[in-house]
mmCIF file with all atom_site columns, C-alpha atoms in Angstrom:
data_model
loop_
_atom_site.group_PDB
_atom_site.id
_atom_site.type_symbol
_atom_site.label_atom_id
_atom_site.label_alt_id
_atom_site.label_comp_id
_atom_site.label_asym_id
_atom_site.label_entity_id
_atom_site.label_seq_id
_atom_site.pdbx_PDB_ins_code
_atom_site.Cartn_x
_atom_site.Cartn_y
_atom_site.Cartn_z
_atom_site.occupancy
_atom_site.B_iso_or_equiv
_atom_site.pdbx_formal_charge
_atom_site.auth_seq_id
_atom_site.auth_comp_id
_atom_site.auth_asym_id
_atom_site.auth_atom_id
_atom_site.pdbx_PDB_model_num
ATOM 1   C CA . ASP A 1 1   ? 11.049  -55.022 34.312 1.00 65.00 ? 127 ASP A CA 1
ATOM 2   C CA . VAL A 1 2   ? 7.348   -54.292 34.050 1.00 63.00 ? 128 VAL A CA 1
ATOM 3   C CA . LYS A 1 3   ? 6.204   -52.605 30.908 1.00 90.00 ? 129 LYS A CA 1
ATOM 4   C CA . VAL A 1 4   ? 3.469   -50.693 29.213 1.00 94.00 ? 130 VAL A CA 1
ATOM 5   C CA . THR A 1 5   ? 4.094   -50.749 25.488 1.00 95.00 ? 131 THR A CA 1
ATOM 6   C CA . GLN A 1 6   ? 2.510   -48.398 22.995 1.00 95.00 ? 132 GLN A CA 1
ATOM 7   C CA . SER A 1 7   ? 2.695   -49.680 19.456 1.00 87.00 ? 133 SER A CA 1
ATOM 8   C CA . SER A 1 8   ? 3.779   -46.462 17.748 1.00 89.00 ? 134 SER A CA 1
ATOM 9   C CA . ARG A 1 9   ? 6.071   -43.676 18.919 1.00 91.00 ? 135 ARG A CA 1
ATOM 10  C CA . TYR A 1 10  ? 5.137   -41.297 16.114 1.00 95.00 ? 136 TYR A CA 1
ATOM 11  C CA . LEU A 1 11  ? 2.091   -41.319 13.874 1.00 96.00 ? 137 LEU A CA 1
ATOM 12  C CA . VAL A 1 12  ? 0.920   -38.988 11.108 1.00 97.00 ? 138 VAL A CA 1
ATOM 13  C CA . LYS A 1 13  ? -2.643  -39.315 9.878  1.00 97.00 ? 139 LYS A CA 1
ATOM 14  C CA . ARG A 1 14  ? -4.947  -37.349 7.606  1.00 97.00 ? 140 ARG A CA 1
ATOM 15  C CA . THR A 1 15  ? -8.095  -35.564 8.713  1.00 97.00 ? 141 THR A CA 1
ATOM 16  C CA . GLY A 1 16  ? -11.057 -37.940 8.620  1.00 97.00 ? 142 GLY A CA 1
ATOM 17  C CA . GLU A 1 17  ? -9.020  -41.126 8.938  1.00 97.00 ? 143 GLU A CA 1
ATOM 18  C CA . LYS A 1 18  ? -9.880  -43.738 11.533 1.00 97.00 ? 144 LYS A CA 1
ATOM 19  C CA . VAL A 1 19  ? -6.926  -44.113 13.877 1.00 97.00 ? 145 VAL A CA 1
ATOM 20  C CA . PHE A 1 20  ? -6.099  -46.947 16.262 1.00 97.00 ? 146 PHE A CA 1
ATOM 21  C CA . LEU A 1 21  ? -3.636  -46.482 19.126 1.00 97.00 ? 147 LEU A CA 1
ATOM 22  C CA . GLU A 1 22  ? -2.645  -49.719 20.799 1.00 96.00 ? 148 GLU A CA 1
ATOM 23  C CA . CYS A 1 23  ? -1.408  -50.306 24.331 1.00 97.00 ? 149 CYS A CA 1
ATOM 24  C CA . VAL A 1 24  ? -0.257  -53.564 25.906 1.00 97.00 ? 150 VAL A CA 1
ATOM 25  C CA . GLN A 1 25  ? 0.810   -54.198 29.502 1.00 96.00 ? 151 GLN A CA 1
ATOM 26  C CA . ASP A 1 26  ? 2.546   -57.261 30.870 1.00 94.00 ? 152 ASP A CA 1
ATOM 27  C CA . MET A 1 27  ? 1.816   -56.776 34.569 1.00 89.00 ? 153 MET A CA 1
ATOM 28  C CA . ASP A 1 28  ? -1.622  -58.424 34.714 1.00 91.00 ? 154 ASP A CA 1
ATOM 29  C CA . HIS A 1 29  ? -3.062  -55.077 35.825 1.00 91.00 ? 155 HIS A CA 1
ATOM 30  C CA . GLU A 1 30  ? -6.819  -54.723 36.048 1.00 92.00 ? 156 GLU A CA 1
ATOM 31  C CA . ASN A 1 31  ? -6.918  -50.993 35.282 1.00 93.00 ? 157 ASN A CA 1
ATOM 32  C CA . MET A 1 32  ? -5.877  -49.249 32.104 1.00 95.00 ? 158 MET A CA 1
ATOM 33  C CA . PHE A 1 33  ? -6.085  -45.603 31.112 1.00 95.00 ? 159 PHE A CA 1
ATOM 34  C CA . TRP A 1 34  ? -5.681  -43.325 28.122 1.00 97.00 ? 160 TRP A CA 1
ATOM 35  C CA . TYR A 1 35  ? -4.561  -39.724 28.617 1.00 96.00 ? 161 TYR A CA 1
ATOM 36  C CA . ARG A 1 36  ? -3.618  -36.983 26.232 1.00 96.00 ? 162 ARG A CA 1
ATOM 37  C CA . GLN A 1 37  ? -0.813  -34.609 27.147 1.00 94.00 ? 163 GLN A CA 1
ATOM 38  C CA . ASP A 1 38  ? -0.726  -31.083 25.790 1.00 93.00 ? 164 ASP A CA 1
ATOM 39  C CA . PRO A 1 39  ? 1.665   -28.250 26.717 1.00 87.00 ? 165 PRO A CA 1
ATOM 40  C CA . GLY A 1 40  ? 0.263   -26.153 29.531 1.00 84.00 ? 166 GLY A CA 1
ATOM 41  C CA . LEU A 1 41  ? -2.714  -28.464 30.013 1.00 88.00 ? 167 LEU A CA 1
ATOM 42  C CA . GLY A 1 42  ? -1.045  -31.411 31.710 1.00 89.00 ? 168 GLY A CA 1
ATOM 43  C CA . LEU A 1 43  ? -2.581  -34.859 31.392 1.00 92.00 ? 169 LEU A CA 1
ATOM 44  C CA . ARG A 1 44  ? -6.273  -35.174 30.693 1.00 93.00 ? 170 ARG A CA 1
ATOM 45  C CA . LEU A 1 45  ? -8.105  -38.473 31.041 1.00 93.00 ? 171 LEU A CA 1
ATOM 46  C CA . ILE A 1 46  ? -9.890  -39.672 27.914 1.00 96.00 ? 172 ILE A CA 1
ATOM 47  C CA . TYR A 1 47  ? -11.162 -43.141 28.858 1.00 96.00 ? 173 TYR A CA 1
ATOM 48  C CA . PHE A 1 48  ? -10.343 -45.838 31.354 1.00 94.00 ? 174 PHE A CA 1
ATOM 49  C CA . SER A 1 49  ? -11.178 -49.461 31.994 1.00 95.00 ? 175 SER A CA 1
ATOM 50  C CA . TYR A 1 50  ? -11.355 -51.458 35.197 1.00 92.00 ? 176 TYR A CA 1
ATOM 51  C CA . ASP A 1 51  ? -11.870 -54.825 33.547 1.00 91.00 ? 177 ASP A CA 1
ATOM 52  C CA . VAL A 1 52  ? -12.122 -56.632 30.267 1.00 93.00 ? 178 VAL A CA 1
ATOM 53  C CA . LYS A 1 53  ? -14.957 -55.341 28.053 1.00 90.00 ? 179 LYS A CA 1
ATOM 54  C CA . MET A 1 54  ? -15.570 -52.564 30.537 1.00 91.00 ? 180 MET A CA 1
ATOM 55  C CA . LYS A 1 55  ? -14.990 -48.870 29.805 1.00 94.00 ? 181 LYS A CA 1
ATOM 56  C CA . GLU A 1 56  ? -15.775 -45.555 31.398 1.00 93.00 ? 182 GLU A CA 1
ATOM 57  C CA . LYS A 1 57  ? -15.542 -42.032 30.076 1.00 94.00 ? 183 LYS A CA 1
ATOM 58  C CA . GLY A 1 58  ? -12.931 -39.729 31.468 1.00 92.00 ? 184 GLY A CA 1
ATOM 59  C CA . ASP A 1 59  ? -12.890 -35.959 31.318 1.00 90.00 ? 185 ASP A CA 1
ATOM 60  C CA . ILE A 1 60  ? -12.553 -35.506 27.534 1.00 94.00 ? 186 ILE A CA 1
ATOM 61  C CA . PRO A 1 61  ? -14.081 -38.521 25.752 1.00 96.00 ? 187 PRO A CA 1
ATOM 62  C CA . GLU A 1 62  ? -15.579 -36.648 22.801 1.00 96.00 ? 188 GLU A CA 1
ATOM 63  C CA . GLY A 1 63  ? -14.236 -37.876 19.469 1.00 96.00 ? 189 GLY A CA 1
ATOM 64  C CA . TYR A 1 64  ? -12.726 -41.016 20.992 1.00 98.00 ? 190 TYR A CA 1
ATOM 65  C CA . SER A 1 65  ? -13.753 -44.571 21.759 1.00 97.00 ? 191 SER A CA 1
ATOM 66  C CA . VAL A 1 66  ? -11.934 -47.513 23.326 1.00 97.00 ? 192 VAL A CA 1
ATOM 67  C CA . SER A 1 67  ? -11.835 -51.275 23.219 1.00 97.00 ? 193 SER A CA 1
ATOM 68  C CA . ARG A 1 68  ? -10.669 -53.776 25.791 1.00 97.00 ? 194 ARG A CA 1
ATOM 69  C CA . GLU A 1 69  ? -11.206 -57.307 24.545 1.00 96.00 ? 195 GLU A CA 1
ATOM 70  C CA . LYS A 1 70  ? -8.276  -58.772 26.500 1.00 96.00 ? 196 LYS A CA 1
ATOM 71  C CA . LYS A 1 71  ? -6.937  -57.861 29.912 1.00 95.00 ? 197 LYS A CA 1
ATOM 72  C CA . GLU A 1 72  ? -3.523  -56.865 28.638 1.00 96.00 ? 198 GLU A CA 1
ATOM 73  C CA . ARG A 1 73  ? -4.637  -54.708 25.709 1.00 97.00 ? 199 ARG A CA 1
ATOM 74  C CA . PHE A 1 74  ? -6.428  -51.362 25.669 1.00 97.00 ? 200 PHE A CA 1
ATOM 75  C CA . SER A 1 75  ? -7.018  -49.623 22.363 1.00 97.00 ? 201 SER A CA 1
ATOM 76  C CA . LEU A 1 76  ? -7.888  -45.982 21.759 1.00 98.00 ? 202 LEU A CA 1
ATOM 77  C CA . ILE A 1 77  ? -9.853  -45.242 18.598 1.00 98.00 ? 203 ILE A CA 1
ATOM 78  C CA . LEU A 1 78  ? -10.256 -41.924 16.852 1.00 97.00 ? 204 LEU A CA 1
ATOM 79  C CA . GLU A 1 79  ? -13.309 -42.521 14.665 1.00 94.00 ? 205 GLU A CA 1
ATOM 80  C CA . SER A 1 80  ? -12.599 -39.562 12.380 1.00 97.00 ? 206 SER A CA 1
ATOM 81  C CA . ALA A 1 81  ? -9.345  -37.818 13.174 1.00 97.00 ? 207 ALA A CA 1
ATOM 82  C CA . SER A 1 82  ? -9.315  -34.038 13.367 1.00 97.00 ? 208 SER A CA 1
ATOM 83  C CA . THR A 1 83  ? -6.458  -31.555 13.648 1.00 97.00 ? 209 THR A CA 1
ATOM 84  C CA . ASN A 1 84  ? -7.407  -30.710 17.254 1.00 97.00 ? 210 ASN A CA 1
ATOM 85  C CA . GLN A 1 85  ? -6.598  -34.286 18.162 1.00 98.00 ? 211 GLN A CA 1
ATOM 86  C CA . THR A 1 86  ? -2.931  -33.690 17.373 1.00 98.00 ? 212 THR A CA 1
ATOM 87  C CA . SER A 1 87  ? -1.319  -34.510 20.716 1.00 97.00 ? 213 SER A CA 1
ATOM 88  C CA . MET A 1 88  ? 0.822   -36.871 22.774 1.00 96.00 ? 214 MET A CA 1
ATOM 89  C CA . TYR A 1 89  ? -1.231  -39.876 23.879 1.00 97.00 ? 215 TYR A CA 1
ATOM 90  C CA . LEU A 1 90  ? -0.197  -41.749 27.009 1.00 96.00 ? 216 LEU A CA 1
ATOM 91  C CA . CYS A 1 91  ? -1.376  -45.150 28.101 1.00 96.00 ? 217 CYS A CA 1
ATOM 92  C CA . ALA A 1 92  ? -1.079  -46.261 31.725 1.00 95.00 ? 218 ALA A CA 1
ATOM 93  C CA . SER A 1 93  ? -1.990  -49.256 33.814 1.00 93.00 ? 219 SER A CA 1
ATOM 94  C CA . SER A 1 94  ? -2.351  -49.977 37.500 1.00 90.00 ? 220 SER A CA 1
ATOM 95  C CA . ALA A 1 95  ? -3.263  -52.766 39.858 1.00 85.00 ? 221 ALA A CA 1
ATOM 96  C CA . THR A 1 96  ? -6.516  -52.688 41.780 1.00 78.00 ? 222 THR A CA 1
ATOM 97  C CA . ASP A 1 97  ? -4.554  -51.739 44.873 1.00 70.00 ? 223 ASP A CA 1
ATOM 98  C CA . SER A 1 98  ? -3.957  -48.060 44.111 1.00 58.00 ? 224 SER A CA 1
ATOM 99  C CA . ASN A 1 99  ? -0.938  -47.881 46.396 1.00 64.00 ? 225 ASN A CA 1
ATOM 100 C CA . TYR A 1 100 ? 1.412   -48.479 43.518 1.00 68.00 ? 226 TYR A CA 1
ATOM 101 C CA . GLY A 1 101 ? 0.280   -45.638 41.292 1.00 78.00 ? 227 GLY A CA 1
ATOM 102 C CA . TYR A 1 102 ? 0.420   -45.937 37.547 1.00 88.00 ? 228 TYR A CA 1
ATOM 103 C CA . THR A 1 103 ? 2.947   -47.342 35.106 1.00 91.00 ? 229 THR A CA 1
ATOM 104 C CA . PHE A 1 104 ? 3.083   -45.284 31.927 1.00 93.00 ? 230 PHE A CA 1
ATOM 105 C CA . GLY A 1 105 ? 3.982   -46.121 28.371 1.00 94.00 ? 231 GLY A CA 1
ATOM 106 C CA . SER A 1 106 ? 6.396   -43.997 26.364 1.00 92.00 ? 232 SER A CA 1
ATOM 107 C CA . GLY A 1 107 ? 3.592   -42.253 24.514 1.00 94.00 ? 233 GLY A CA 1
ATOM 108 C CA . THR A 1 108 ? 2.442   -41.902 20.917 1.00 96.00 ? 234 THR A CA 1
ATOM 109 C CA . ARG A 1 109 ? 2.853   -38.501 19.314 1.00 96.00 ? 235 ARG A CA 1
ATOM 110 C CA . LEU A 1 110 ? -0.011  -38.217 16.849 1.00 97.00 ? 236 LEU A CA 1
ATOM 111 C CA . THR A 1 111 ? -0.098  -35.514 14.205 1.00 97.00 ? 237 THR A CA 1
ATOM 112 C CA . VAL A 1 112 ? -3.285  -35.057 12.194 1.00 97.00 ? 238 VAL A CA 1
ATOM 113 C CA . VAL A 1 113 ? -2.807  -33.107 8.972  1.00 97.00 ? 239 VAL A CA 1
ATOM 114 C CA . ALA B 2 1   ? -14.921 -28.380 40.094 1.00 58.00 ? 54  ALA B CA 1
ATOM 115 C CA . GLN B 2 2   ? -12.490 -30.641 41.851 1.00 64.00 ? 55  GLN B CA 1
ATOM 116 C CA . SER B 2 3   ? -8.969  -30.071 40.653 1.00 88.00 ? 56  SER B CA 1
ATOM 117 C CA . VAL B 2 4   ? -5.229  -30.217 41.148 1.00 93.00 ? 57  VAL B CA 1
ATOM 118 C CA . SER B 2 5   ? -3.371  -26.909 40.913 1.00 94.00 ? 58  SER B CA 1
ATOM 119 C CA . GLN B 2 6   ? 0.281   -26.383 40.133 1.00 94.00 ? 59  GLN B CA 1
ATOM 120 C CA . HIS B 2 7   ? 1.568   -22.843 39.899 1.00 86.00 ? 60  HIS B CA 1
ATOM 121 C CA . ASN B 2 8   ? 4.549   -21.301 38.119 1.00 76.00 ? 61  ASN B CA 1
ATOM 122 C CA . HIS B 2 9   ? 4.429   -23.531 35.084 1.00 85.00 ? 62  HIS B CA 1
ATOM 123 C CA . HIS B 2 10  ? 7.955   -22.567 33.992 1.00 92.00 ? 63  HIS B CA 1
ATOM 124 C CA . VAL B 2 11  ? 10.772  -22.550 36.529 1.00 95.00 ? 64  VAL B CA 1
ATOM 125 C CA . ILE B 2 12  ? 14.365  -21.702 35.644 1.00 96.00 ? 65  ILE B CA 1
ATOM 126 C CA . LEU B 2 13  ? 17.113  -21.994 38.206 1.00 96.00 ? 66  LEU B CA 1
ATOM 127 C CA . SER B 2 14  ? 20.853  -22.565 38.514 1.00 97.00 ? 67  SER B CA 1
ATOM 128 C CA . GLU B 2 15  ? 22.553  -25.701 39.722 1.00 96.00 ? 68  GLU B CA 1
ATOM 129 C CA . ALA B 2 16  ? 22.764  -25.987 43.525 1.00 96.00 ? 69  ALA B CA 1
ATOM 130 C CA . ALA B 2 17  ? 19.706  -23.776 43.983 1.00 97.00 ? 70  ALA B CA 1
ATOM 131 C CA . SER B 2 18  ? 16.802  -25.065 46.029 1.00 97.00 ? 71  SER B CA 1
ATOM 132 C CA . LEU B 2 19  ? 13.583  -26.082 44.322 1.00 97.00 ? 72  LEU B CA 1
ATOM 133 C CA . GLU B 2 20  ? 10.051  -26.033 45.643 1.00 96.00 ? 73  GLU B CA 1
ATOM 134 C CA . LEU B 2 21  ? 7.013   -26.804 43.514 1.00 97.00 ? 74  LEU B CA 1
ATOM 135 C CA . GLY B 2 22  ? 3.568   -26.206 44.903 1.00 96.00 ? 75  GLY B CA 1
ATOM 136 C CA . CYS B 2 23  ? 0.606   -28.536 44.549 1.00 97.00 ? 76  CYS B CA 1
ATOM 137 C CA . ASN B 2 24  ? -2.870  -27.875 45.901 1.00 96.00 ? 77  ASN B CA 1
ATOM 138 C CA . TYR B 2 25  ? -5.942  -30.003 45.468 1.00 94.00 ? 78  TYR B CA 1
ATOM 139 C CA . SER B 2 26  ? -9.604  -29.444 46.100 1.00 91.00 ? 79  SER B CA 1
ATOM 140 C CA . TYR B 2 27  ? -10.782 -32.954 46.949 1.00 84.00 ? 80  TYR B CA 1
ATOM 141 C CA . GLY B 2 28  ? -12.202 -33.638 50.389 1.00 80.00 ? 81  GLY B CA 1
ATOM 142 C CA . GLY B 2 29  ? -11.750 -36.771 52.432 1.00 82.00 ? 82  GLY B CA 1
ATOM 143 C CA . THR B 2 30  ? -8.985  -39.301 52.055 1.00 84.00 ? 83  THR B CA 1
ATOM 144 C CA . VAL B 2 31  ? -6.589  -38.825 49.168 1.00 87.00 ? 84  VAL B CA 1
ATOM 145 C CA . ASN B 2 32  ? -3.505  -40.543 47.860 1.00 89.00 ? 85  ASN B CA 1
ATOM 146 C CA . LEU B 2 33  ? -0.905  -38.141 46.503 1.00 92.00 ? 86  LEU B CA 1
ATOM 147 C CA . PHE B 2 34  ? 1.816   -38.566 43.906 1.00 94.00 ? 87  PHE B CA 1
ATOM 148 C CA . TRP B 2 35  ? 4.542   -36.658 42.134 1.00 96.00 ? 88  TRP B CA 1
ATOM 149 C CA . TYR B 2 36  ? 5.607   -37.870 38.698 1.00 95.00 ? 89  TYR B CA 1
ATOM 150 C CA . VAL B 2 37  ? 8.580   -36.701 36.658 1.00 96.00 ? 90  VAL B CA 1
ATOM 151 C CA . GLN B 2 38  ? 9.045   -36.722 32.897 1.00 94.00 ? 91  GLN B CA 1
ATOM 152 C CA . TYR B 2 39  ? 12.630  -36.254 31.700 1.00 94.00 ? 92  TYR B CA 1
ATOM 153 C CA . PRO B 2 40  ? 13.072  -35.003 28.123 1.00 91.00 ? 93  PRO B CA 1
ATOM 154 C CA . GLY B 2 41  ? 12.062  -37.720 25.686 1.00 86.00 ? 94  GLY B CA 1
ATOM 155 C CA . GLN B 2 42  ? 11.203  -40.219 28.396 1.00 88.00 ? 95  GLN B CA 1
ATOM 156 C CA . HIS B 2 43  ? 8.026   -41.618 29.882 1.00 88.00 ? 96  HIS B CA 1
ATOM 157 C CA . LEU B 2 44  ? 6.483   -40.475 33.152 1.00 92.00 ? 97  LEU B CA 1
ATOM 158 C CA . GLN B 2 45  ? 8.095   -41.994 36.229 1.00 91.00 ? 98  GLN B CA 1
ATOM 159 C CA . LEU B 2 46  ? 6.933   -42.052 39.820 1.00 91.00 ? 99  LEU B CA 1
ATOM 160 C CA . LEU B 2 47  ? 9.031   -39.726 41.995 1.00 94.00 ? 100 LEU B CA 1
ATOM 161 C CA . LEU B 2 48  ? 7.284   -40.270 45.311 1.00 94.00 ? 101 LEU B CA 1
ATOM 162 C CA . LYS B 2 49  ? 3.891   -40.960 46.850 1.00 92.00 ? 102 LYS B CA 1
ATOM 163 C CA . TYR B 2 50  ? 1.931   -40.440 50.050 1.00 92.00 ? 103 TYR B CA 1
ATOM 164 C CA . PHE B 2 51  ? -0.884  -42.593 51.436 1.00 88.00 ? 104 PHE B CA 1
ATOM 165 C CA . SER B 2 52  ? -0.700  -42.294 55.208 1.00 87.00 ? 105 SER B CA 1
ATOM 166 C CA . GLY B 2 53  ? 1.697   -41.941 58.118 1.00 91.00 ? 106 GLY B CA 1
ATOM 167 C CA . ASP B 2 54  ? 4.587   -39.493 58.190 1.00 93.00 ? 107 ASP B CA 1
ATOM 168 C CA . PRO B 2 55  ? 3.521   -36.474 56.136 1.00 94.00 ? 108 PRO B CA 1
ATOM 169 C CA . LEU B 2 56  ? 7.109   -35.890 55.004 1.00 96.00 ? 109 LEU B CA 1
ATOM 170 C CA . VAL B 2 57  ? 7.801   -38.321 52.192 1.00 95.00 ? 110 VAL B CA 1
ATOM 171 C CA . LYS B 2 58  ? 11.193  -38.991 50.671 1.00 95.00 ? 111 LYS B CA 1
ATOM 172 C CA . GLY B 2 59  ? 11.497  -40.091 47.085 1.00 92.00 ? 112 GLY B CA 1
ATOM 173 C CA . ILE B 2 60  ? 14.168  -40.870 44.544 1.00 90.00 ? 113 ILE B CA 1
ATOM 174 C CA . LYS B 2 61  ? 17.045  -38.564 43.561 1.00 93.00 ? 114 LYS B CA 1
ATOM 175 C CA . GLY B 2 62  ? 16.920  -36.490 46.749 1.00 95.00 ? 115 GLY B CA 1
ATOM 176 C CA . PHE B 2 63  ? 13.362  -35.240 46.327 1.00 97.00 ? 116 PHE B CA 1
ATOM 177 C CA . GLU B 2 64  ? 10.900  -34.981 49.190 1.00 97.00 ? 117 GLU B CA 1
ATOM 178 C CA . ALA B 2 65  ? 7.337   -33.778 49.585 1.00 97.00 ? 118 ALA B CA 1
ATOM 179 C CA . GLU B 2 66  ? 5.271   -32.659 52.530 1.00 96.00 ? 119 GLU B CA 1
ATOM 180 C CA . PHE B 2 67  ? 1.575   -33.327 52.928 1.00 95.00 ? 120 PHE B CA 1
ATOM 181 C CA . ILE B 2 68  ? -0.213  -30.560 54.832 1.00 95.00 ? 121 ILE B CA 1
ATOM 182 C CA . LYS B 2 69  ? -3.802  -31.675 55.238 1.00 92.00 ? 122 LYS B CA 1
ATOM 183 C CA . SER B 2 70  ? -5.085  -28.346 56.533 1.00 92.00 ? 123 SER B CA 1
ATOM 184 C CA . LYS B 2 71  ? -3.762  -26.582 53.444 1.00 94.00 ? 124 LYS B CA 1
ATOM 185 C CA . PHE B 2 72  ? -4.729  -29.322 50.956 1.00 94.00 ? 125 PHE B CA 1
ATOM 186 C CA . SER B 2 73  ? -1.152  -29.185 49.749 1.00 96.00 ? 126 SER B CA 1
ATOM 187 C CA . PHE B 2 74  ? 1.588   -31.609 48.738 1.00 97.00 ? 127 PHE B CA 1
ATOM 188 C CA . ASN B 2 75  ? 4.625   -29.512 47.835 1.00 97.00 ? 128 ASN B CA 1
ATOM 189 C CA . LEU B 2 76  ? 7.726   -31.007 46.271 1.00 97.00 ? 129 LEU B CA 1
ATOM 190 C CA . ARG B 2 77  ? 11.209  -29.932 47.363 1.00 97.00 ? 130 ARG B CA 1
ATOM 191 C CA . LYS B 2 78  ? 14.838  -30.553 46.609 1.00 97.00 ? 131 LYS B CA 1
ATOM 192 C CA . PRO B 2 79  ? 17.536  -28.670 48.542 1.00 96.00 ? 132 PRO B CA 1
ATOM 193 C CA . SER B 2 80  ? 20.116  -28.553 45.746 1.00 97.00 ? 133 SER B CA 1
ATOM 194 C CA . VAL B 2 81  ? 19.203  -29.240 42.127 1.00 97.00 ? 134 VAL B CA 1
ATOM 195 C CA . GLN B 2 82  ? 21.414  -30.601 39.386 1.00 96.00 ? 135 GLN B CA 1
ATOM 196 C CA . TRP B 2 83  ? 21.335  -30.082 35.646 1.00 96.00 ? 136 TRP B CA 1
ATOM 197 C CA . SER B 2 84  ? 19.911  -33.609 35.325 1.00 96.00 ? 137 SER B CA 1
ATOM 198 C CA . ASP B 2 85  ? 16.789  -32.500 37.223 1.00 97.00 ? 138 ASP B CA 1
ATOM 199 C CA . THR B 2 86  ? 15.652  -30.626 34.120 1.00 97.00 ? 139 THR B CA 1
ATOM 200 C CA . ALA B 2 87  ? 12.247  -32.180 33.502 1.00 97.00 ? 140 ALA B CA 1
ATOM 201 C CA . GLU B 2 88  ? 8.527   -31.679 33.756 1.00 95.00 ? 141 GLU B CA 1
ATOM 202 C CA . TYR B 2 89  ? 6.993   -32.463 37.130 1.00 97.00 ? 142 TYR B CA 1
ATOM 203 C CA . PHE B 2 90  ? 3.366   -33.448 37.642 1.00 95.00 ? 143 PHE B CA 1
ATOM 204 C CA . CYS B 2 91  ? 1.386   -33.624 40.841 1.00 95.00 ? 144 CYS B CA 1
ATOM 205 C CA . ALA B 2 92  ? -1.423  -36.203 40.883 1.00 93.00 ? 145 ALA B CA 1
ATOM 206 C CA . VAL B 2 93  ? -4.232  -36.945 43.299 1.00 91.00 ? 146 VAL B CA 1
ATOM 207 C CA . ASN B 2 94  ? -6.227  -40.124 43.738 1.00 86.00 ? 147 ASN B CA 1
ATOM 208 C CA . PRO B 2 95  ? -9.341  -39.118 45.665 1.00 78.00 ? 148 PRO B CA 1
ATOM 209 C CA . GLY B 2 96  ? -10.809 -41.734 47.965 1.00 70.00 ? 149 GLY B CA 1
ATOM 210 C CA . GLY B 2 97  ? -8.526  -44.442 46.632 1.00 61.00 ? 150 GLY B CA 1
ATOM 211 C CA . ASN B 2 98  ? -10.689 -44.934 43.561 1.00 67.00 ? 151 ASN B CA 1
ATOM 212 C CA . ASN B 2 99  ? -7.632  -45.563 41.403 1.00 72.00 ? 152 ASN B CA 1
ATOM 213 C CA . ARG B 2 100 ? -8.393  -42.722 39.025 1.00 82.00 ? 153 ARG B CA 1
ATOM 214 C CA . LEU B 2 101 ? -5.621  -40.121 39.060 1.00 87.00 ? 154 LEU B CA 1
ATOM 215 C CA . ALA B 2 102 ? -6.237  -36.436 38.460 1.00 89.00 ? 155 ALA B CA 1
ATOM 216 C CA . PHE B 2 103 ? -3.148  -34.546 37.302 1.00 91.00 ? 156 PHE B CA 1
ATOM 217 C CA . GLY B 2 104 ? -2.064  -30.968 37.610 1.00 93.00 ? 157 GLY B CA 1
ATOM 218 C CA . LYS B 2 105 ? -0.888  -29.051 34.561 1.00 92.00 ? 158 LYS B CA 1
ATOM 219 C CA . GLY B 2 106 ? 2.748   -29.635 35.351 1.00 94.00 ? 159 GLY B CA 1
ATOM 220 C CA . ASN B 2 107 ? 5.857   -27.575 36.112 1.00 95.00 ? 160 ASN B CA 1
ATOM 221 C CA . GLN B 2 108 ? 8.521   -27.309 33.445 1.00 95.00 ? 161 GLN B CA 1
ATOM 222 C CA . VAL B 2 109 ? 11.801  -27.024 35.351 1.00 97.00 ? 162 VAL B CA 1
ATOM 223 C CA . VAL B 2 110 ? 15.024  -26.015 33.609 1.00 97.00 ? 163 VAL B CA 1
ATOM 224 C CA . VAL B 2 111 ? 18.280  -26.178 35.567 1.00 97.00 ? 164 VAL B CA 1
ATOM 225 C CA . ILE B 2 112 ? 21.104  -24.123 34.124 1.00 96.00 ? 165 ILE B CA 1
ATOM 226 C CA . PRO B 2 113 ? 24.599  -25.553 34.621 1.00 91.00 ? 166 PRO B CA 1
#
């Protein structure tokens, strides 16, 4: 069974902390994505990557950065966490052929206090 | 701005009732269309997808969706819902096959036994 694994299910961090959210996929997918999910707002794209060491901004990149040093791993970084970054973070991956859609991880619920 | 619209964010209905969730998008040209479902506490799963061919698409668990190009719509239907269909449903559009999905804000569906 193919998988996208997010390292933490729940995370509580303090304002100003640097936060790392990790995502690993075992499907050899080229594309990886980070979304945040908020009630009433749906999923909003933060960053995505089409290849190793490559990244592109999504719709709401402010306050975030990403790293993709290996094909299977895509990290989301909150340089200085703020309370408005409290959210559910979803990682997804897909093959270059978009016919198969995305495979999502289970999500990381981050609370910034 | 280009977007994906889902109306009636909260839907409450009784078992055996029919369900229809609307999805409209504003992208021109070729699009790939998806419906995802998120059951309580679970990750997003693909319900069905449309790329070409028959505009009436059948998915898992008795769901179907119809692509109407002239109306820029991809509405989801199920003739008779069950309590286990309680979930949040997201419409997603992949404009021009660029592998970047844009999501609607979701429909929270509650089925009362």
